[in-house]
Coordinates of C-alpha atoms in Angstrom, one line a residue:
Chain E
M12 CA 48.7 -48.2 6.3
N13 CA 49.3 -51.5 4.7
L14 CA 45.7 -51.8 3.9
F15 CA 46.0 -48.6 2.1
T16 CA 49.2 -49.4 0.2
N17 CA 48.0 -52.9 -0.7
Y18 CA 44.8 -51.5 -2.1
M19 CA 46.6 -48.8 -4.0
D20 CA 48.8 -51.4 -5.5
S21 CA 45.8 -53.2 -6.9
I22 CA 44.8 -50.1 -8.8
R23 CA 46.0 -50.1 -12.4
A24 CA 45.3 -48.0 -15.4
E25 CA 42.9 -49.8 -17.6
D26 CA 44.3 -50.9 -21.0
A27 CA 41.5 -49.3 -22.9
L28 CA 42.2 -46.1 -21.0
K29 CA 45.9 -46.2 -21.9
T30 CA 45.2 -46.9 -25.5
D31 CA 42.6 -44.3 -25.9
T32 CA 44.8 -41.7 -24.3
K33 CA 47.7 -42.6 -26.6
I34 CA 45.6 -42.2 -29.6
N35 CA 44.1 -38.9 -28.6
V36 CA 47.3 -37.4 -27.5
N37 CA 49.0 -38.4 -30.7
S38 CA 46.3 -37.0 -32.8
I39 CA 46.3 -33.7 -31.0
L40 CA 50.0 -33.5 -31.1
A41 CA 49.9 -34.2 -34.8
D42 CA 47.5 -31.3 -35.3
G43 CA 50.0 -28.8 -34.1
G44 CA 50.3 -29.7 -30.4
R45 CA 51.4 -26.4 -29.0
H46 CA 48.0 -24.8 -29.7
A47 CA 46.3 -27.6 -27.9
D48 CA 48.2 -26.8 -24.7
A49 CA 45.3 -25.5 -22.9
P50 CA 43.1 -28.5 -22.8
Q51 CA 39.5 -28.1 -23.5
N52 CA 38.0 -29.1 -20.3
P53 CA 38.8 -26.1 -18.2
K54 CA 37.6 -23.9 -21.0
K55 CA 34.5 -25.9 -21.1
F56 CA 34.0 -25.5 -17.5
K57 CA 34.8 -21.8 -17.5
A58 CA 32.6 -21.3 -20.5
R59 CA 29.8 -23.1 -18.8
R60 CA 30.3 -21.2 -15.6
A61 CA 30.3 -18.0 -17.5
A62 CA 27.2 -18.9 -19.4
L63 CA 25.4 -19.8 -16.2
A64 CA 26.4 -16.6 -14.6
I65 CA 25.2 -14.6 -17.5
S66 CA 21.9 -16.4 -17.8
A67 CA 21.4 -15.9 -14.1
M68 CA 21.9 -12.2 -14.5
A69 CA 19.7 -12.1 -17.5
A70 CA 17.0 -13.9 -15.5
C71 CA 17.3 -11.4 -12.7
A72 CA 17.1 -8.5 -15.1
V73 CA 14.0 -9.9 -16.8
L74 CA 12.3 -10.7 -13.5
S75 CA 13.0 -7.2 -12.1
V76 CA 11.7 -5.6 -15.3
A77 CA 8.7 -7.7 -15.2
G78 CA 8.2 -7.1 -11.5
Y79 CA 8.5 -3.4 -12.0
A80 CA 6.1 -3.4 -14.9
F81 CA 3.6 -5.4 -12.9
Y82 CA 3.9 -3.1 -10.0
N83 CA 3.3 -0.2 -12.2
T84 CA 0.3 -1.6 -14.0
P85 CA -3.0 -0.3 -12.8
V86 CA -5.5 -3.0 -12.1
N87 CA -8.4 -0.8 -11.0
Y88 CA -9.1 2.9 -11.0
V89 CA -10.7 5.3 -8.6
S90 CA -12.1 8.6 -9.9
L91 CA -12.6 11.6 -7.6
D92 CA -14.9 14.4 -8.8
I93 CA -15.9 17.5 -7.1
N94 CA -15.5 20.1 -9.7
P95 CA -12.0 18.9 -10.3
S96 CA -12.0 15.5 -11.9
V97 CA -9.1 13.2 -11.2
E98 CA -8.6 9.5 -12.0
L99 CA -6.2 7.5 -10.0
G100 CA -4.8 4.2 -11.2
V101 CA -4.5 1.6 -8.5
N102 CA -2.2 -1.4 -8.8
A103 CA -2.6 -4.9 -7.4
F104 CA -1.2 -3.8 -4.0
D105 CA -3.7 -1.0 -3.7
N106 CA -1.1 1.7 -4.2
I107 CA -1.5 4.5 -6.7
V108 CA 0.6 4.2 -9.8
S109 CA -1.0 6.8 -12.0
A110 CA -2.9 10.0 -11.6
E111 CA -4.7 11.8 -14.5
G112 CA -6.6 15.1 -14.4
Y113 CA -9.7 15.1 -16.6
N114 CA -10.1 18.9 -16.5
E115 CA -8.1 21.9 -15.7
D116 CA -9.2 22.0 -12.1
G117 CA -8.3 18.3 -11.8
E118 CA -4.8 19.1 -13.1
S119 CA -4.4 21.9 -10.7
I120 CA -5.0 19.8 -7.6
L121 CA -2.6 17.2 -9.0
K122 CA 0.1 19.7 -9.7
D123 CA 3.0 19.7 -7.3
N124 CA 1.5 16.8 -5.5
S125 CA 2.8 13.3 -6.0
V126 CA 0.4 10.8 -4.9
R127 CA 2.3 7.9 -6.5
N128 CA 2.9 4.9 -4.2
L129 CA 0.5 6.2 -1.6
S130 CA -2.3 4.0 -0.6
V131 CA -5.7 4.8 -2.0
E132 CA -6.9 6.3 1.3
D133 CA -3.9 8.6 1.7
A134 CA -3.9 9.7 -1.9
I135 CA -7.5 10.7 -1.7
A136 CA -7.0 12.5 1.6
V137 CA -4.2 14.5 0.1
L138 CA -6.2 15.5 -2.9
I139 CA -9.2 16.5 -0.9
Q140 CA -7.1 18.7 1.2
K141 CA -5.7 20.3 -1.8
A142 CA -9.1 20.8 -3.3
N143 CA -10.2 22.4 0.0
E144 CA -7.2 24.8 0.0
Q145 CA -8.0 25.8 -3.5
G146 CA -11.6 26.6 -2.6
F147 CA -13.4 23.8 -4.4
I148 CA -15.2 22.7 -1.2
L149 CA -17.8 25.2 -0.1
S150 CA -18.0 26.1 3.5
D151 CA -21.7 25.5 3.8
G152 CA -21.1 21.8 3.3
S153 CA -23.2 21.5 0.3
T154 CA -20.4 20.4 -2.0
V155 CA -20.8 16.9 -3.3
I156 CA -17.6 14.8 -3.5
A157 CA -18.0 11.8 -5.8
V158 CA -15.6 8.9 -5.4
T159 CA -16.2 6.1 -7.9
A160 CA -14.3 2.8 -7.8
E161 CA -13.8 1.4 -11.2
S162 CA -13.2 -2.3 -11.3
D163 CA -14.7 -5.5 -12.8
D164 CA -14.3 -7.3 -9.5
E165 CA -17.1 -6.5 -7.1
N166 CA -15.1 -7.2 -3.9
E167 CA -12.2 -5.0 -5.0
A168 CA -14.7 -2.3 -6.1
S169 CA -16.3 -2.2 -2.7
D170 CA -13.0 -2.3 -0.9
L171 CA -11.8 0.7 -3.0
Q172 CA -15.0 2.5 -2.3
D173 CA -14.6 2.1 1.4
A174 CA -11.0 3.1 1.3
S175 CA -11.8 6.2 -0.7
Q176 CA -14.6 7.2 1.6
N177 CA -12.3 6.8 4.6
G178 CA -9.8 9.0 2.8
V179 CA -12.4 11.7 2.2
A180 CA -13.6 11.5 5.8
L181 CA -10.1 11.8 7.1
A182 CA -9.3 14.8 5.0
L183 CA -12.6 16.6 5.8
E184 CA -11.9 16.1 9.5
K185 CA -8.4 17.4 9.1
C186 CA -9.5 20.6 7.4
S187 CA -12.6 21.0 9.5
A188 CA -14.6 21.1 6.4
S189 CA -17.8 19.3 5.6
A190 CA -19.1 18.0 2.4
I191 CA -21.5 15.4 1.1
V192 CA -19.8 12.2 0.0
Y193 CA -21.3 10.3 -2.9
A194 CA -19.6 6.9 -3.3
D195 CA -20.3 4.5 -6.1
C196 CA -18.6 1.9 -8.3
S197 CA -18.6 1.3 -12.0
S198 CA -17.2 -1.3 -14.4
L199 CA -14.2 -0.8 -16.5
E200 CA -16.4 -0.8 -19.6
L201 CA -18.0 2.3 -18.4
R202 CA -14.6 3.8 -17.9
T203 CA -13.7 3.2 -21.6
E204 CA -16.9 4.9 -22.6
A205 CA -16.3 7.8 -20.4
K206 CA -12.8 8.2 -21.6
Q207 CA -13.9 8.3 -25.2
L208 CA -16.2 11.2 -24.4
G209 CA -13.5 12.9 -22.4
V210 CA -15.3 12.8 -19.1
S211 CA -14.2 11.2 -15.9
P212 CA -15.9 7.9 -15.2
G213 CA -17.4 9.1 -11.9
K214 CA -19.0 12.1 -13.5
Y215 CA -20.1 10.0 -16.5
K216 CA -22.0 7.6 -14.3
L217 CA -23.9 10.5 -12.7
I218 CA -24.6 12.1 -16.1
A219 CA -25.8 8.7 -17.3
A220 CA -28.2 8.5 -14.3
L221 CA -29.5 12.0 -15.2
Q222 CA -30.0 10.8 -18.8
A223 CA -32.0 7.9 -17.5
L224 CA -34.3 10.4 -15.9
D225 CA -34.4 12.8 -18.8
P226 CA -33.3 11.3 -22.1
S227 CA -32.9 14.7 -23.7
I228 CA -29.9 15.5 -21.6
T229 CA -26.6 15.3 -23.4
V230 CA -23.2 14.7 -21.9
E231 CA -21.9 17.9 -23.4
Q232 CA -24.3 19.9 -21.3
Y233 CA -23.0 18.6 -18.0
K234 CA -19.5 17.8 -19.0
N235 CA -18.1 20.8 -17.1
S236 CA -20.6 21.1 -14.3
K237 CA -19.9 20.6 -10.7
I238 CA -20.9 17.3 -9.3
T239 CA -23.1 19.2 -6.8
D240 CA -25.1 20.6 -9.7
I241 CA -25.5 17.3 -11.4
V242 CA -26.7 15.7 -8.2
A243 CA -29.0 18.6 -7.4
D244 CA -30.6 18.4 -10.8
A245 CA -31.0 14.7 -10.6
G246 CA -32.6 15.2 -7.2
E247 CA -35.1 17.5 -8.8
Y248 CA -36.1 14.9 -11.3
L249 CA -36.3 12.1 -8.7
S250 CA -38.5 14.0 -6.3
S251 CA -40.9 14.9 -9.0
A252 CA -41.0 11.5 -10.5
S253 CA -40.9 9.3 -7.4
D254 CA -43.0 6.6 -8.9
V255 CA -40.1 5.4 -11.1
D256 CA -39.1 3.2 -8.2
D257 CA -39.9 0.0 -10.0
G258 CA -37.2 0.5 -12.5
E259 CA -34.1 -1.7 -13.0
D260 CA -32.5 -2.9 -9.8
Q261 CA -29.0 -1.7 -10.3
A262 CA -30.2 1.8 -11.1
E263 CA -32.2 1.7 -7.9
D264 CA -29.1 1.7 -5.7
S265 CA -27.6 4.7 -7.5
T266 CA -30.8 6.7 -7.7
D267 CA -31.3 6.1 -4.1
K268 CA -27.9 7.5 -3.3
I269 CA -28.5 10.4 -5.6
K270 CA -31.8 11.2 -3.9
Q271 CA -30.1 11.2 -0.5
A272 CA -27.3 13.3 -1.7
A273 CA -29.7 15.8 -3.3
Q274 CA -31.6 16.1 -0.1
K275 CA -28.5 16.7 1.8
I276 CA -27.5 19.5 -0.6
K277 CA -30.9 21.1 0.0
A278 CA -30.5 20.8 3.7
A279 CA -27.0 22.2 3.7
K280 CA -28.0 25.1 1.6
E281 CA -31.0 25.9 3.7
N282 CA -29.0 25.6 6.9
A283 CA -26.6 28.1 5.5
E284 CA -29.4 30.6 4.8
K285 CA -30.8 30.1 8.2
N286 CA -27.5 30.9 9.8
K287 CA -27.3 34.1 7.7
N288 CA -30.7 35.5 8.4
G289 CA -31.4 34.5 12.0
G290 CA -34.9 33.8 13.5
Q291 CA -37.3 35.5 11.2
S292 CA -40.8 34.2 11.2
E293 CA -40.6 33.1 7.6
N294 CA -37.8 30.7 8.4
E295 CA -39.7 29.4 11.3
T296 CA -42.5 28.3 9.2
S297 CA -40.2 26.9 6.6
D298 CA -38.4 25.0 9.3
A299 CA -41.6 23.5 10.5
S300 CA -42.6 22.4 7.1
E301 CA -39.1 21.0 6.4
S302 CA -39.0 19.0 9.5
T303 CA -42.2 17.3 8.7
E304 CA -41.0 16.8 5.1
Q305 CA -37.8 15.2 6.3
S306 CA -39.5 12.9 8.8
D307 CA -41.7 11.7 6.0
N308 CA -38.7 11.2 3.8
S309 CA -36.9 9.3 6.4
D310 CA -39.8 6.9 6.6
T311 CA -39.8 6.5 2.9
Q312 CA -36.1 6.1 2.9
S313 CA -36.1 3.3 5.4
A314 CA -38.9 1.6 3.5
E315 CA -37.0 2.0 0.3
Q316 CA -33.9 0.7 1.8
A317 CA -35.7 -2.4 3.1
M318 CA -37.0 -2.9 -0.4
N319 CA -33.6 -2.4 -1.8
Q320 CA -32.0 -4.9 0.5
I321 CA -34.5 -7.5 -0.7
R322 CA -33.9 -6.6 -4.3
E323 CA -30.2 -6.6 -4.0
K324 CA -30.2 -10.0 -2.4
D325 CA -32.1 -11.2 -5.4
T326 CA -29.7 -9.7 -7.9
N327 CA -26.7 -10.9 -6.0
K328 CA -27.9 -14.5 -6.1
S329 CA -27.0 -14.6 -9.7
H330 CA -23.5 -13.4 -8.9
D331 CA -22.6 -15.3 -5.8
T332 CA -25.0 -17.9 -4.6
A333 CA -23.3 -18.7 -1.4
N334 CA -21.4 -15.7 -0.3
P335 CA -22.4 -14.8 3.2
V336 CA -19.4 -12.6 3.6
K337 CA -20.5 -10.3 0.8
A338 CA -24.1 -10.2 2.0
Q339 CA -22.8 -9.3 5.4
K340 CA -20.6 -6.6 4.0
Q341 CA -23.5 -5.1 2.1
S342 CA -25.8 -5.2 5.1
E343 CA -23.0 -3.7 7.1
K344 CA -22.7 -1.0 4.5
Q345 CA -26.4 -0.3 4.6
T346 CA -26.5 -0.2 8.3
Q347 CA -23.6 2.2 8.2
E348 CA -25.5 4.3 5.7
Q349 CA -28.6 4.2 7.9
T350 CA -26.7 5.3 11.0
E351 CA -25.0 8.0 9.0
E352 CA -28.3 9.3 7.8
Q353 CA -29.8 9.1 11.2
A354 CA -26.8 11.1 12.6
Q355 CA -27.3 13.7 9.9
E356 CA -31.0 13.9 10.6
Q357 CA -30.3 14.4 14.2
T358 CA -27.9 17.2 13.6
Q359 CA -30.4 18.8 11.3
E360 CA -33.1 18.5 14.0
Q361 CA -30.8 20.0 16.5
T362 CA -30.0 22.9 14.4
E363 CA -33.7 23.4 13.7
E364 CA -34.5 23.3 17.4
Q365 CA -31.8 25.8 18.1
A366 CA -33.3 28.1 15.5
Q367 CA -36.7 27.7 17.0
E368 CA -35.5 28.5 20.4
Q369 CA -33.9 31.6 19.2
A370 CA -37.1 32.6 17.5
Q371 CA -39.0 32.1 20.7
E372 CA -36.6 34.1 22.7
Q373 CA -36.9 37.0 20.4
A374 CA -40.7 36.8 20.5
Q375 CA -40.5 36.9 24.2
E376 CA -38.3 39.9 24.2
Q377 CA -40.7 41.7 21.9
A378 CA -43.6 40.9 24.1
Q379 CA -41.7 42.3 27.1
E380 CA -40.9 45.4 25.2
Q381 CA -44.6 45.9 24.4
I382 CA -45.6 45.4 28.0
Q383 CA -43.0 47.9 29.1
E384 CA -44.3 50.4 26.5
Q385 CA -47.8 49.9 27.8
M386 CA -46.7 50.5 31.3
K387 CA -45.0 53.6 30.3
E388 CA -48.1 54.9 28.6
Q389 CA -50.2 54.2 31.6
A390 CA -47.7 56.0 33.8
Q391 CA -47.8 58.9 31.4
E392 CA -51.5 59.0 31.6
Q393 CA -51.5 58.9 35.3
T394 CA -49.1 61.8 35.5
Q395 CA -51.3 63.7 33.1
E396 CA -54.3 63.1 35.3
Q397 CA -52.4 64.2 38.3
T398 CA -51.3 67.4 36.6
E399 CA -54.8 68.0 35.5
E400 CA -56.1 67.6 39.0
Q401 CA -53.5 69.9 40.3
A402 CA -54.4 72.4 37.7
Q403 CA -58.0 72.2 38.7
E404 CA -57.2 72.6 42.3
Q405 CA -55.2 75.7 41.5
T406 CA -57.9 77.2 39.6
Q407 CA -60.3 76.5 42.3
E408 CA -58.1 78.1 44.8
Q409 CA -57.7 81.0 42.6
S410 CA -61.4 81.4 42.2
E411 CA -61.9 81.1 45.9
E412 CA -59.3 83.8 46.5
Q413 CA -61.0 86.0 43.9
T414 CA -64.4 85.7 45.6
Q415 CA -62.9 86.5 49.0
E416 CA -61.2 89.5 47.6
E417 CA -64.4 90.6 46.0
A418 CA -66.2 90.2 49.2
Q419 CA -63.7 92.3 51.0
E420 CA -63.9 94.9 48.4
Q421 CA -67.7 95.1 48.8
T422 CA -67.5 95.5 52.5
Q423 CA -65.0 98.2 52.1
K424 CA -67.2 100.0 49.7
Q425 CA -70.3 99.9 52.0
N426 CA -68.5 101.1 55.0
P427 CA -65.8 103.4 53.9
D428 CA -65.4 105.3 57.2
K429 CA -66.0 102.7 59.7
S430 CA -63.9 100.4 57.9
D431 CA -62.4 98.7 60.7
D432 CA -65.1 99.3 63.3
A433 CA -67.8 98.6 61.0
A434 CA -66.3 95.6 60.0
S435 CA -65.9 94.7 63.6
E436 CA -69.3 95.9 64.6
K437 CA -70.8 94.1 61.8
S438 CA -69.1 91.2 62.8
G439 CA -69.8 91.8 66.4
G440 CA -73.3 93.0 65.7
A441 CA -73.9 90.0 63.8
A442 CA -72.5 88.0 66.5
G443 CA -74.7 90.0 69.0
E444 CA -77.8 89.6 67.0
K445 CA -77.2 86.1 67.0
N446 CA -76.8 86.1 70.7
K447 CA -80.1 87.9 71.4
S448 CA -82.2 85.8 69.3
Chain C
M25 CA 56.4 -26.2 -35.1
E26 CA 57.9 -29.5 -34.3
R27 CA 57.8 -31.2 -31.0
S28 CA 60.9 -32.7 -29.6
L29 CA 59.8 -36.1 -28.7
G30 CA 56.7 -36.6 -30.7
T31 CA 56.9 -40.1 -32.0
D32 CA 54.2 -42.5 -31.2
D33 CA 56.6 -44.7 -29.4
A34 CA 57.7 -42.0 -27.0
V35 CA 54.1 -41.2 -26.3
S36 CA 53.3 -44.8 -25.7
E37 CA 56.3 -45.3 -23.5
A38 CA 55.6 -42.4 -21.2
I39 CA 52.0 -43.4 -20.8
E40 CA 52.9 -46.9 -20.0
K41 CA 55.3 -45.7 -17.4
Y42 CA 53.1 -43.3 -15.5
A43 CA 49.6 -44.4 -16.2
D44 CA 49.2 -46.4 -13.0
M45 CA 50.3 -43.5 -10.9
V46 CA 48.0 -41.1 -12.6
R47 CA 45.2 -43.6 -12.3
R48 CA 45.7 -44.0 -8.5
I49 CA 45.6 -40.3 -8.0
C50 CA 42.5 -40.1 -10.0
F51 CA 41.0 -42.8 -7.9
L52 CA 41.4 -40.6 -4.8
Y53 CA 39.4 -37.8 -6.3
L54 CA 37.2 -38.9 -9.1
R55 CA 34.2 -41.2 -9.1
N56 CA 33.3 -41.0 -12.7
Y57 CA 35.1 -42.8 -15.5
A58 CA 34.6 -40.1 -18.0
D59 CA 36.4 -37.7 -15.7
V60 CA 39.3 -40.1 -15.4
E61 CA 39.5 -40.2 -19.2
D62 CA 39.5 -36.4 -19.4
V63 CA 42.2 -36.1 -16.8
F64 CA 44.4 -38.7 -18.5
Q65 CA 44.2 -36.8 -21.8
D66 CA 44.9 -33.5 -20.2
V67 CA 47.8 -34.7 -18.1
F68 CA 49.6 -36.5 -20.8
L69 CA 49.1 -33.9 -23.4
K70 CA 50.6 -31.4 -21.1
Y71 CA 53.3 -33.7 -20.3
F72 CA 54.4 -34.0 -23.9
L73 CA 54.2 -30.3 -24.4
N74 CA 56.4 -29.5 -21.4
E75 CA 58.7 -32.4 -21.6
Q76 CA 61.8 -30.5 -22.2
S77 CA 61.8 -28.7 -18.9
L78 CA 61.6 -32.0 -17.1
E79 CA 65.0 -33.4 -16.6
S80 CA 65.2 -36.2 -14.1
E81 CA 62.9 -39.1 -13.6
D82 CA 62.2 -37.9 -10.2
H83 CA 61.3 -34.5 -11.5
R84 CA 59.0 -36.0 -14.0
K85 CA 57.1 -38.1 -11.5
A86 CA 56.8 -35.2 -9.2
W87 CA 55.6 -33.0 -12.0
L88 CA 53.0 -35.5 -13.1
C89 CA 51.7 -35.9 -9.6
R90 CA 51.2 -32.2 -9.2
V91 CA 49.5 -31.8 -12.5
T92 CA 47.2 -34.7 -12.0
F93 CA 46.3 -33.6 -8.5
N94 CA 45.5 -30.1 -9.7
K95 CA 43.4 -31.4 -12.6
C96 CA 41.5 -33.6 -10.3
K97 CA 40.8 -30.8 -7.9
D98 CA 39.6 -28.6 -10.8
M99 CA 37.3 -31.3 -11.9
C100 CA 35.8 -31.6 -8.5
R101 CA 35.4 -27.9 -8.1
S102 CA 33.8 -27.2 -11.4
F103 CA 30.3 -25.6 -11.3
W104 CA 29.2 -28.1 -13.8
R105 CA 30.1 -31.1 -11.7
S106 CA 28.5 -29.8 -8.6
R107 CA 25.2 -29.5 -10.5
V108 CA 25.4 -32.8 -12.4
V109 CA 25.5 -36.2 -10.9
S110 CA 26.9 -38.7 -13.4
I111 CA 24.9 -41.7 -14.2
E112 CA 27.9 -44.0 -14.2
E113 CA 29.5 -43.8 -10.8
M114 CA 32.3 -46.2 -10.2
D115 CA 32.2 -48.7 -7.5
I116 CA 35.2 -49.4 -5.3
P117 CA 35.9 -53.0 -5.9
V118 CA 36.9 -54.5 -2.6
E119 CA 37.4 -58.0 -1.3
D120 CA 38.0 -57.4 2.3
P121 CA 35.3 -55.4 3.9
V122 CA 37.6 -54.0 6.6
Q123 CA 39.9 -52.8 3.9
G124 CA 36.9 -51.3 2.1
E125 CA 36.0 -49.4 5.2
F126 CA 39.4 -48.1 5.6
I127 CA 39.7 -46.9 2.1
K128 CA 36.4 -45.2 2.3
E129 CA 37.5 -43.4 5.4
I130 CA 40.6 -42.2 3.5
L131 CA 38.4 -41.0 0.7
K132 CA 36.3 -39.0 3.1
L133 CA 39.3 -36.9 4.1
P134 CA 39.7 -33.5 2.7
A135 CA 41.4 -33.3 -0.7
G136 CA 44.9 -32.2 0.5
Y137 CA 45.0 -34.8 3.2
R138 CA 44.4 -37.6 0.8
E139 CA 47.2 -36.5 -1.3
V140 CA 49.8 -36.3 1.5
I141 CA 48.8 -39.7 2.7
Y142 CA 49.2 -41.2 -0.7
L143 CA 52.5 -39.4 -1.4
H144 CA 53.9 -40.3 1.9
Y145 CA 52.7 -43.8 2.5
Y146 CA 52.5 -45.1 -1.1
E147 CA 55.0 -43.2 -3.0
G148 CA 57.3 -43.0 -0.1
R149 CA 58.0 -39.3 -0.4
T150 CA 59.6 -37.3 2.3
V151 CA 57.8 -34.3 3.7
P152 CA 59.9 -31.7 2.0
E153 CA 59.3 -33.5 -1.3
I154 CA 55.7 -33.5 -0.7
A155 CA 55.8 -29.9 0.1
E156 CA 57.4 -29.2 -3.2
I157 CA 55.0 -31.3 -5.2
M158 CA 52.0 -29.8 -3.7
E159 CA 53.5 -26.3 -3.6
K160 CA 52.7 -26.0 0.1
N161 CA 54.6 -25.1 3.2
I162 CA 56.5 -27.9 4.9
N163 CA 54.8 -27.2 8.1
T164 CA 51.5 -27.4 6.4
V165 CA 52.3 -30.9 5.1
Y166 CA 53.3 -32.0 8.6
T167 CA 50.1 -30.6 10.0
W168 CA 48.0 -32.3 7.4
L169 CA 49.7 -35.6 7.9
R170 CA 49.2 -35.4 11.6
R171 CA 45.6 -34.5 11.3
A172 CA 44.9 -37.1 8.7
R173 CA 46.4 -39.8 10.9
D174 CA 44.4 -38.6 13.9
E175 CA 41.2 -38.7 12.0
L176 CA 41.8 -42.1 10.7
K177 CA 42.8 -43.4 14.1
M178 CA 39.6 -42.1 15.5
K179 CA 37.5 -43.8 12.9
V180 CA 39.4 -47.0 12.3
G181 CA 41.5 -47.7 15.4
D182 CA 45.1 -47.9 16.0
N183 CA 45.9 -51.3 14.4
Y184 CA 46.1 -50.4 10.8
L185 CA 48.3 -47.4 11.2

């Protein structure tokens, strides 16, 4: 410990330090020392500590408010239209942060249903189920459900579209309902236009497509129509003016979808009628013509799709020159669409085949009935003949009996006395005469 | 209000008397000259404000030790200090490297341990006195002394103790 003590000895208070301290202490004491009892440093430190603590809390508060605000800010939108029109606000995490009904029906499916914080898929599934419960989805499967993703980012738009479609599919499966799904995307600019007119963006886009086909159409006309009707009307225009295919490229995609959707509506409605009326010959012929129509359309569809793929690739070059992922996605989408169409065609064919079989069976039954009738007739004829023959026999017998009776009467008349003998003589005589000669 | 012993001379005298001791304690805890200045000012100001209650020389020394020690601890513990590293750090002027090592090891001890070593080996205080100055239990002081010695032994060897 000597080391320690020696060293400590060598430590002295510096002169300057002593002098300064003297001066300071004196001046403070001169200023009314008692009040300076609490030296400034602890206060400084405490004040600093307090200040830091408060600023830390303030920072936390600001961050949490900012975070909350950010979470609740919609970045993209998805609109769901059947007849009810609903627009869901989607935040950066793909959760729903706002839901707005664009018409009364829309508000009625939103009522009592919080879709906040659900994922896009789940929210749409819930709303579709509600719509089904409230009867907006027809049981013949001809209702068109339009889901439109509104975003300025193409990737996000297609992701939202897929998620929405999945949600619809899930819900339809759950309620054992069927409907036609029309999925599309639009830009946020379109959304602002739509809002100004008081229509949901999804519906607006379809009405715009209609307007492209017939410029005389106004938004007011179709503002309150069902999506199914808009699509069906658009389908009418498209089928009658099918040489408008070399129009703008973007419109191509949507018009194609509209065409397909319209055809599906037709098919669904006709299927429903078929099931009502059962195999009448009229329907047979209409089935036959339909099946040929559809096979033609499927050919044109695949041809159009091929053309569209080529065109889309051209347009996408301007957006993303080297984006194989996106191209893949699109081609995947298209193949998905194709397989879906094929599946639908197959089911349609199957239902047609079943109808045809039923018709055939009924025809066979009728034929059998006719044959049976004929046989019955023949049998009747035969029995009539038989009875006639019998009648004839009877009359013959009767007449024979009559002649015999007459003959007897005659003999009796000729030989009244020798009735028996005479008869016997005659008969014997006759017999004798015969013997002699 | 008037202070009892407020003349410049009294101030000067007291400071002269106790400055070295205060400085040594500061050395054990502070590395920054600005901090030392602060402590000096605080300690001596307090001293003059409380002078009346301090009767004997012994009492005064003890009191000063305690106040200085507490002030130094506050300094070290302050939020500000732990965030800010001073530009001017004091060196430990040492001639003998062995001595330097030893001193450094002492400085590495926890705060209370340094104090008891200083009070016991340099100031020559008894354990009960130390206990009073530091406002700790006597047994605590014994334990600290023992532990401090053990640690130093471990690091420096038996010779210097």
